PDB file of N, CA and C in Angstrom:
ATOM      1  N   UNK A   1      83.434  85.797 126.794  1.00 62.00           N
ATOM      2  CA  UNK A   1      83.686  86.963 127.619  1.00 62.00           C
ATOM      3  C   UNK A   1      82.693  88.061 127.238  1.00 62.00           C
ATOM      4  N   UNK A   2      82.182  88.860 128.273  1.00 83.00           N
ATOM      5  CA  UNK A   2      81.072  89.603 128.627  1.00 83.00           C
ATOM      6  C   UNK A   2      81.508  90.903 128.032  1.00 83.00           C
ATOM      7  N   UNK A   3      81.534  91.737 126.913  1.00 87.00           N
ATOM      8  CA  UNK A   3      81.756  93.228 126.664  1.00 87.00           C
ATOM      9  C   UNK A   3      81.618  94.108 127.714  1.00 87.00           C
ATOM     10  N   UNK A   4      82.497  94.967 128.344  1.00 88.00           N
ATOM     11  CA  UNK A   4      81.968  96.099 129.403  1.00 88.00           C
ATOM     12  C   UNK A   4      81.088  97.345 128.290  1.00 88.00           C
ATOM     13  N   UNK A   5      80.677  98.081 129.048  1.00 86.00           N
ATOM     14  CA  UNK A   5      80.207  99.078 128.621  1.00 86.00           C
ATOM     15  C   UNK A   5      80.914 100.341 129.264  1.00 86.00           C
ATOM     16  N   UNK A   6      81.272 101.269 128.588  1.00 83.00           N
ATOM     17  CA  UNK A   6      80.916 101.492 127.302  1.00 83.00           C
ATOM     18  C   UNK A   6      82.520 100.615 126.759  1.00 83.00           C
ATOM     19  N   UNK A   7      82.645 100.820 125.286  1.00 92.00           N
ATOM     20  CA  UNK A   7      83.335 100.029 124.310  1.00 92.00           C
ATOM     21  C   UNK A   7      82.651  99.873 123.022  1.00 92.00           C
ATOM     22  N   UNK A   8      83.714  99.458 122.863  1.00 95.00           N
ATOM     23  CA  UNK A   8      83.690  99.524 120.799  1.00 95.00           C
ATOM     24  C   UNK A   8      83.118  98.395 120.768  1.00 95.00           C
ATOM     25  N   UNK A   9      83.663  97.586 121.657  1.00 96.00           N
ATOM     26  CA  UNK A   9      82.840  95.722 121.979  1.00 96.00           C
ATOM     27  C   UNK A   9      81.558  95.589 122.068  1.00 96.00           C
ATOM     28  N   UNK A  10      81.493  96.369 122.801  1.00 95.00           N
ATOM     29  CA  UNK A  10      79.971  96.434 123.366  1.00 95.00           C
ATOM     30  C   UNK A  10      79.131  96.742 122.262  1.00 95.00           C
ATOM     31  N   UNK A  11      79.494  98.046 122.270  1.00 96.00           N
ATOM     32  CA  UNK A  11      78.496  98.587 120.881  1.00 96.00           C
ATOM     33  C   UNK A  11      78.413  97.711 119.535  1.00 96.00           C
ATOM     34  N   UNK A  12      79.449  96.964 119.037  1.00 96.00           N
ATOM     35  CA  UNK A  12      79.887  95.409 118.433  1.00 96.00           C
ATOM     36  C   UNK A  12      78.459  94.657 118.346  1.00 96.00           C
ATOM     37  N   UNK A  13      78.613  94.226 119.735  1.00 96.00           N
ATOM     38  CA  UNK A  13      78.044  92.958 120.348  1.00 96.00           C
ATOM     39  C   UNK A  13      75.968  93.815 120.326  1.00 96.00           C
ATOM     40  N   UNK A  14      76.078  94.820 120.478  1.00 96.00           N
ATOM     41  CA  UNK A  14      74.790  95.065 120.973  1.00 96.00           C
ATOM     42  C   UNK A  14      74.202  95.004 119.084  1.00 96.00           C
ATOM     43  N   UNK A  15      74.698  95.677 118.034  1.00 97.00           N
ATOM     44  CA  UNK A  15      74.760  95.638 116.759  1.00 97.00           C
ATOM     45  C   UNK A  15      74.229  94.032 116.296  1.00 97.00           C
ATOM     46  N   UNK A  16      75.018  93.394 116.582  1.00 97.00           N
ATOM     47  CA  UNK A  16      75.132  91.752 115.943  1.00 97.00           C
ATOM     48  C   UNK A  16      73.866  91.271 117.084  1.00 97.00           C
ATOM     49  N   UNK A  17      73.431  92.155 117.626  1.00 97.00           N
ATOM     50  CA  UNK A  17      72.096  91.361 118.477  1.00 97.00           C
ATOM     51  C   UNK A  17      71.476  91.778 117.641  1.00 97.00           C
ATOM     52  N   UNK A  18      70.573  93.353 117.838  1.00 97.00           N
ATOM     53  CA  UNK A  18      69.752  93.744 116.905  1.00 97.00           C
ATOM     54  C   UNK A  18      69.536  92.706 115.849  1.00 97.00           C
ATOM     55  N   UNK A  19      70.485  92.584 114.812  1.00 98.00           N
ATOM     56  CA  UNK A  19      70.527  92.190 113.748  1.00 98.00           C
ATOM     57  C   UNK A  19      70.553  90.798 113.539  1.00 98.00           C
ATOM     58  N   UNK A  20      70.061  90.176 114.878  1.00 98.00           N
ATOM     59  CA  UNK A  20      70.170  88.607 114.643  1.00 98.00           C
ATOM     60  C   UNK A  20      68.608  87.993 115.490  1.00 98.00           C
ATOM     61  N   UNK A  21      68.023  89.135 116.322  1.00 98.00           N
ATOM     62  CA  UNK A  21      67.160  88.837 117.500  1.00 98.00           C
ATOM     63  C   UNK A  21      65.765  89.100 116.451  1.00 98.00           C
ATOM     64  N   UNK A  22      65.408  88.145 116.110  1.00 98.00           N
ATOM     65  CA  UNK A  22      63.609  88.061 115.751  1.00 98.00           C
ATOM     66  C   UNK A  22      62.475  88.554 116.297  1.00 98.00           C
ATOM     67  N   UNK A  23      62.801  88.522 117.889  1.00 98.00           N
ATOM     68  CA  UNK A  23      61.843  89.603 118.442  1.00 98.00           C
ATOM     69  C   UNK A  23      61.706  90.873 118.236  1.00 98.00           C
ATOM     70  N   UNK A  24      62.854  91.428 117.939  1.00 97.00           N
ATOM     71  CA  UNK A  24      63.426  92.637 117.805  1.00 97.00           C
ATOM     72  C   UNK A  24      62.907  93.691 116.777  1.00 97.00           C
ATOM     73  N   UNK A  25      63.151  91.944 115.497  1.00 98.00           N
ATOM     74  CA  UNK A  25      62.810  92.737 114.290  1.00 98.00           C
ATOM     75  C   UNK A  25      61.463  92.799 113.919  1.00 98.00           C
ATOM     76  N   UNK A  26      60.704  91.700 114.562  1.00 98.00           N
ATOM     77  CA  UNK A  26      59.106  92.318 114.353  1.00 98.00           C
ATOM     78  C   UNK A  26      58.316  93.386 114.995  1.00 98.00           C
ATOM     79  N   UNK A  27      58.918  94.086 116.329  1.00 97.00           N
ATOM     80  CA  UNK A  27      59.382  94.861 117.192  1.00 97.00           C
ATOM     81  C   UNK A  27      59.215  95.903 116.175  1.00 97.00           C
ATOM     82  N   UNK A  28      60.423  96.294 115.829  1.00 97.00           N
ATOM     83  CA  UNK A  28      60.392  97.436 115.186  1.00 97.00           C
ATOM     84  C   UNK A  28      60.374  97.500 113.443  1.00 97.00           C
ATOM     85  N   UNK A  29      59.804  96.180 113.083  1.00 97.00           N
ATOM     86  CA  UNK A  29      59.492  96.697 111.713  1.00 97.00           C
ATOM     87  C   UNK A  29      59.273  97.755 110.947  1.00 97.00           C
ATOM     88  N   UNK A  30      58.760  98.533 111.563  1.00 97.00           N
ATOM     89  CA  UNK A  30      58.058  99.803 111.068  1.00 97.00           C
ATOM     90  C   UNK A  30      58.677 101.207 111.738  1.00 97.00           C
ATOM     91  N   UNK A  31      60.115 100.769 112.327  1.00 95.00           N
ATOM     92  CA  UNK A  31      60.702 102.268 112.666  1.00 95.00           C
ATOM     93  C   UNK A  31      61.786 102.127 111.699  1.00 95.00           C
ATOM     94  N   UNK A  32      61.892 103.808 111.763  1.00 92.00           N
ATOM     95  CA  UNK A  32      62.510 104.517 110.880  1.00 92.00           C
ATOM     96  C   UNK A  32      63.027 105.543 111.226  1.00 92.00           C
ATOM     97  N   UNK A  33      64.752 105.614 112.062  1.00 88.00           N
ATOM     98  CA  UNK A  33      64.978 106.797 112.684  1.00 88.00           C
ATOM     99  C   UNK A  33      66.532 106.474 113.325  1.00 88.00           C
ATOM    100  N   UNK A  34      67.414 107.080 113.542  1.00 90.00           N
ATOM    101  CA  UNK A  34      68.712 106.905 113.858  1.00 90.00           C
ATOM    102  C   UNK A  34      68.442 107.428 115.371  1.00 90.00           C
ATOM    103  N   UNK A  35      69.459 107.304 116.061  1.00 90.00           N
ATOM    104  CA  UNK A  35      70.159 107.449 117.597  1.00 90.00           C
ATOM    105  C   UNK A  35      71.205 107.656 117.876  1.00 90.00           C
ATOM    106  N   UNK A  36      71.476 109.262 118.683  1.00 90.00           N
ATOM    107  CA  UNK A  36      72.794 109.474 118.517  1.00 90.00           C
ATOM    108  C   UNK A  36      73.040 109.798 120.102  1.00 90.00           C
ATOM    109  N   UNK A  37      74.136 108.805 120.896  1.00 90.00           N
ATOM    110  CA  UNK A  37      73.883 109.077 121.939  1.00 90.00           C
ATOM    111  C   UNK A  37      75.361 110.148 122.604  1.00 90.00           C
ATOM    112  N   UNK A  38      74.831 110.516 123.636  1.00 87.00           N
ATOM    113  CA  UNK A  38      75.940 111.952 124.176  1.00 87.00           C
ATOM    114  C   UNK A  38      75.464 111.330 125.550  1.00 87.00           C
ATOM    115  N   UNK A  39      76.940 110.718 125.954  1.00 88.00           N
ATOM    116  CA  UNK A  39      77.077 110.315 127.499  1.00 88.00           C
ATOM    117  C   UNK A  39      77.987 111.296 128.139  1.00 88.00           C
ATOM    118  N   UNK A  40      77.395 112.154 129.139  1.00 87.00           N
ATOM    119  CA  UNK A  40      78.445 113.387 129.782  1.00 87.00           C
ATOM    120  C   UNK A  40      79.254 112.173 130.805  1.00 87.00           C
ATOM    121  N   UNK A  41      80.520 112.537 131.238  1.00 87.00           N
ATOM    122  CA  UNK A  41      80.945 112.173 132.244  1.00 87.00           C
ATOM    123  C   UNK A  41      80.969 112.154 133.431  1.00 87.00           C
ATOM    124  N   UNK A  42      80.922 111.292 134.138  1.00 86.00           N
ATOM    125  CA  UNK A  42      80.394 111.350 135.470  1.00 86.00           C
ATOM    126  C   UNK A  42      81.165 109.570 136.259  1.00 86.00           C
ATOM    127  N   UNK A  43      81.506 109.884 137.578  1.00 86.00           N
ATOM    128  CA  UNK A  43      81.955 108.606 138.355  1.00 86.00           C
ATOM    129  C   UNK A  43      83.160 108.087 137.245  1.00 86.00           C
ATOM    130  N   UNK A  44      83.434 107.315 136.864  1.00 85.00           N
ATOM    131  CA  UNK A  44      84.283 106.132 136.016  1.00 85.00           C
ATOM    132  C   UNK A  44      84.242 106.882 134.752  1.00 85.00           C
ATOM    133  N   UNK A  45      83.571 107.464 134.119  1.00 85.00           N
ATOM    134  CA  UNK A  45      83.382 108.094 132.785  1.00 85.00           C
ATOM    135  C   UNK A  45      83.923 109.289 132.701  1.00 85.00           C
ATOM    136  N   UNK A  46      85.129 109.635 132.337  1.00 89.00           N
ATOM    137  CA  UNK A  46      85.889 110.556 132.364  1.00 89.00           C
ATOM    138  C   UNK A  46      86.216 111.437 131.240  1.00 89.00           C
ATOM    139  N   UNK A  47      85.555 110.866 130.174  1.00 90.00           N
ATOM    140  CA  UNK A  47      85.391 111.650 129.186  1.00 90.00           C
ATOM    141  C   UNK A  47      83.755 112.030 128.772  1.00 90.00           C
ATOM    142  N   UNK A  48      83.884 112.557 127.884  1.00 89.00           N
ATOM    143  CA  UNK A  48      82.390 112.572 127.194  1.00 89.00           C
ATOM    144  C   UNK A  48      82.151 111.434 125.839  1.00 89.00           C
ATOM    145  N   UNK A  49      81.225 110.298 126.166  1.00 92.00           N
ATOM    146  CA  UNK A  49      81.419 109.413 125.302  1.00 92.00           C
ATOM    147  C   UNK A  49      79.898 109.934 124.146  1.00 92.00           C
ATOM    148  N   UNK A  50      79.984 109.282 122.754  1.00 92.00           N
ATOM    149  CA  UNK A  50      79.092 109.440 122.175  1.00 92.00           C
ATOM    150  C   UNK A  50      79.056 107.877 121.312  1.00 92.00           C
ATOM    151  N   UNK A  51      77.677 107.838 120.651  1.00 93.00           N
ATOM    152  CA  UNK A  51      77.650 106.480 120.139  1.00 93.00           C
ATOM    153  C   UNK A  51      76.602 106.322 119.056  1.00 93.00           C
ATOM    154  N   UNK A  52      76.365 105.770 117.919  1.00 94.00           N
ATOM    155  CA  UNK A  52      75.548 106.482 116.752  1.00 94.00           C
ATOM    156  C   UNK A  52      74.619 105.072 116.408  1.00 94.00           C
ATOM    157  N   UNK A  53      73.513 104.850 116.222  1.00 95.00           N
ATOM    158  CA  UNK A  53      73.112 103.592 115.894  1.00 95.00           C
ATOM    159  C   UNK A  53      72.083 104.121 114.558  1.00 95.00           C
ATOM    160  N   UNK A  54      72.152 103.792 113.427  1.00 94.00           N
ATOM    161  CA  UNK A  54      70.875 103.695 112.398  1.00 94.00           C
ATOM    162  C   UNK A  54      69.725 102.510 111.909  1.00 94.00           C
ATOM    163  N   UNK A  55      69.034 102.617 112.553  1.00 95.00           N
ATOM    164  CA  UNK A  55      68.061 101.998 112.834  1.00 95.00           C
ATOM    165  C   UNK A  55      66.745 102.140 111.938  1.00 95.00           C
ATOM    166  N   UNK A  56      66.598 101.040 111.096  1.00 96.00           N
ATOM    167  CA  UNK A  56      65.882 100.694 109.750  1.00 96.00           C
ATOM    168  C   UNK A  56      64.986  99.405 110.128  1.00 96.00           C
ATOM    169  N   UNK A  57      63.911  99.502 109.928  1.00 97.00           N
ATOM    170  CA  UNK A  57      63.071  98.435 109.701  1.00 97.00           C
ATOM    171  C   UNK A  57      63.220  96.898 110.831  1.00 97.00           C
ATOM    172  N   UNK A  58      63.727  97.457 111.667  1.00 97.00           N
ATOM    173  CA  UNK A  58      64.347  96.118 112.582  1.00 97.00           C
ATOM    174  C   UNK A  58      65.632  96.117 112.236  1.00 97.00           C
ATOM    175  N   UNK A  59      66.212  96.336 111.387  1.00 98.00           N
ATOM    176  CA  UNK A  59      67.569  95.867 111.529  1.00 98.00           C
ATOM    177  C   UNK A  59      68.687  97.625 111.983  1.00 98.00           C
ATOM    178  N   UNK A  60      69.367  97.062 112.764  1.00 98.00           N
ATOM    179  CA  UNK A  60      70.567  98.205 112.850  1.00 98.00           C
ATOM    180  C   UNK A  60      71.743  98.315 111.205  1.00 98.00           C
ATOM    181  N   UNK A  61      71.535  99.307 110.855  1.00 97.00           N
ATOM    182  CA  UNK A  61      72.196  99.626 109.620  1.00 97.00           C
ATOM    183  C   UNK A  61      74.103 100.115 109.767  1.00 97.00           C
ATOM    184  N   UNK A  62      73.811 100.470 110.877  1.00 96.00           N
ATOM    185  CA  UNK A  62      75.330 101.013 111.019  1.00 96.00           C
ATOM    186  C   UNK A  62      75.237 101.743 112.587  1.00 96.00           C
ATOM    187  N   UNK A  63      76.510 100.584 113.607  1.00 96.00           N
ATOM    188  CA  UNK A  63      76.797 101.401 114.648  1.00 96.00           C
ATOM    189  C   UNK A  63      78.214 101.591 115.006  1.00 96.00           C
ATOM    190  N   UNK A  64      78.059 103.536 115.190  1.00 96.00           N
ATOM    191  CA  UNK A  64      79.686 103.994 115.023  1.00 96.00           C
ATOM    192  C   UNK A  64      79.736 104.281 116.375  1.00 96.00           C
ATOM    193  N   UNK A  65      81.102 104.362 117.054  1.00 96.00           N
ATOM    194  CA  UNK A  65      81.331 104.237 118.376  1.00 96.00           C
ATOM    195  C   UNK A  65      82.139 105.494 118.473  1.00 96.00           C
ATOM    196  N   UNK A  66      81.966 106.337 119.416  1.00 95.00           N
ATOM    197  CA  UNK A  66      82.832 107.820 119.478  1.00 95.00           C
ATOM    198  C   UNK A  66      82.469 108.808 118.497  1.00 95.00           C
ATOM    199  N   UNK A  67      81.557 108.537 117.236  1.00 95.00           N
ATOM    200  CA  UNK A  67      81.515 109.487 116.434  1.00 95.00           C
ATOM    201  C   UNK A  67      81.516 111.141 116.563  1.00 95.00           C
ATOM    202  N   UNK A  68      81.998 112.100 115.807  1.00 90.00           N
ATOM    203  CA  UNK A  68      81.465 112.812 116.418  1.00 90.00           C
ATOM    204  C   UNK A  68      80.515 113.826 115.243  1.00 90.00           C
ATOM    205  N   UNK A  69      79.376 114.480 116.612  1.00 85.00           N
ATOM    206  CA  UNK A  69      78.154 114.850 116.012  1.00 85.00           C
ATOM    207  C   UNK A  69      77.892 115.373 114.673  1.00 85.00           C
ATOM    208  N   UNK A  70      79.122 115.664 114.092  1.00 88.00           N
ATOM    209  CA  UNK A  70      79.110 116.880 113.426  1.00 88.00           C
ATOM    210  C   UNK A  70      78.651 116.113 111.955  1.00 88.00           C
ATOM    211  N   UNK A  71      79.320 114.632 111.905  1.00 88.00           N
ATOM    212  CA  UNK A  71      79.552 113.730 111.220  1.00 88.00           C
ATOM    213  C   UNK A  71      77.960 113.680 110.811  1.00 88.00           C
ATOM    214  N   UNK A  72      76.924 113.599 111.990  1.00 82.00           N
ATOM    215  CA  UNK A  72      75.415 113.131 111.676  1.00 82.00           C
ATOM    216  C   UNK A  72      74.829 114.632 111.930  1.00 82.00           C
ATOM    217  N   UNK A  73      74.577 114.829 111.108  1.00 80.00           N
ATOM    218  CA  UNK A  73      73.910 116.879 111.419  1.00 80.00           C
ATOM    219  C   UNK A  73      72.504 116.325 111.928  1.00 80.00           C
ATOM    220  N   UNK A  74      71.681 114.970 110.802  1.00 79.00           N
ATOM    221  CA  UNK A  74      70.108 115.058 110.710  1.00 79.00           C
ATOM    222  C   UNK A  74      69.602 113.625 111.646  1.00 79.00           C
ATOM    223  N   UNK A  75      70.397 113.280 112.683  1.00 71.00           N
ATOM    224  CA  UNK A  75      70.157 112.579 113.630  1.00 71.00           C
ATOM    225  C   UNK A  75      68.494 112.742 113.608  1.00 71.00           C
ATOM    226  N   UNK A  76      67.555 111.619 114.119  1.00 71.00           N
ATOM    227  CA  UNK A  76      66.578 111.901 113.999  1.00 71.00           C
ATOM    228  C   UNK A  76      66.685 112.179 115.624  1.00 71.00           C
ATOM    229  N   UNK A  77      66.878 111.072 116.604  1.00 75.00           N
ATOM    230  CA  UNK A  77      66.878 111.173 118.247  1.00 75.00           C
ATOM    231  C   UNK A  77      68.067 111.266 118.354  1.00 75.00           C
ATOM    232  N   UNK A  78      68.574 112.482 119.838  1.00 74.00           N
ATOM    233  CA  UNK A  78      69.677 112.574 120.403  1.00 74.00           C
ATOM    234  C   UNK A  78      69.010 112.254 121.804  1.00 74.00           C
ATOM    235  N   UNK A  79      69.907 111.186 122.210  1.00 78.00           N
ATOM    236  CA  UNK A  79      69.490 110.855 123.776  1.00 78.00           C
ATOM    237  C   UNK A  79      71.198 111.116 124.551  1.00 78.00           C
ATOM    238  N   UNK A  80      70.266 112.282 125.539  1.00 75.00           N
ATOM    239  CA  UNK A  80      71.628 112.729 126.505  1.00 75.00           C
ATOM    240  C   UNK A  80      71.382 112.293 128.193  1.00 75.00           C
ATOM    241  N   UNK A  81      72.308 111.635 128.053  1.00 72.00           N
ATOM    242  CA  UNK A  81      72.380 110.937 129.301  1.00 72.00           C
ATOM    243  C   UNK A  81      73.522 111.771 130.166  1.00 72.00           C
ATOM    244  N   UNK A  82      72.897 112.671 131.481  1.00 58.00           N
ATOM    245  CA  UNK A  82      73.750 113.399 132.088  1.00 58.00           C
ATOM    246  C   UNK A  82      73.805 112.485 133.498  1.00 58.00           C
TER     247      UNK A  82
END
């Protein structure tokens, strides 16, 4: 079964890719930088969702689902999707 997006699943499932996909990791060997995302609501999205990924050397280090910002002050990228 297919994870919807958004979800805790999803964000799960997208994690255990990163961290398993070889393309990926030669890809981004050489980044060094977290992602903190801020989804406003809009259509079906009725809240304001957020979503945190740390992102090391190819591999995803830690992805938190709902976090909130306050938790990551030194985010390197905030991507806001309005």
């Amino acid at each position: 079964m297919t994870a919807i997006f958004p979800s805790e699943e999803w964000l799960q499932g997208l994690e255990a890719k990163l961290n398993s996909d070889e393309k990926y990791s030669e890809i981004a060997k050489n980044w060094e930088g977290d992602l903190f995302f801020k989804i406003e609501p809009e259509g079906n999205l009725k809240e304001e969702l957020t979503f945190y990924l740390d992102l090391w050397h190819g591999k995803c280090r830690k992805a938190v689902y709902k976090p909130d910002a306050s938790a990551y002050p030194s985010q390197f990228f905030i991507v806001r999707i309005l």
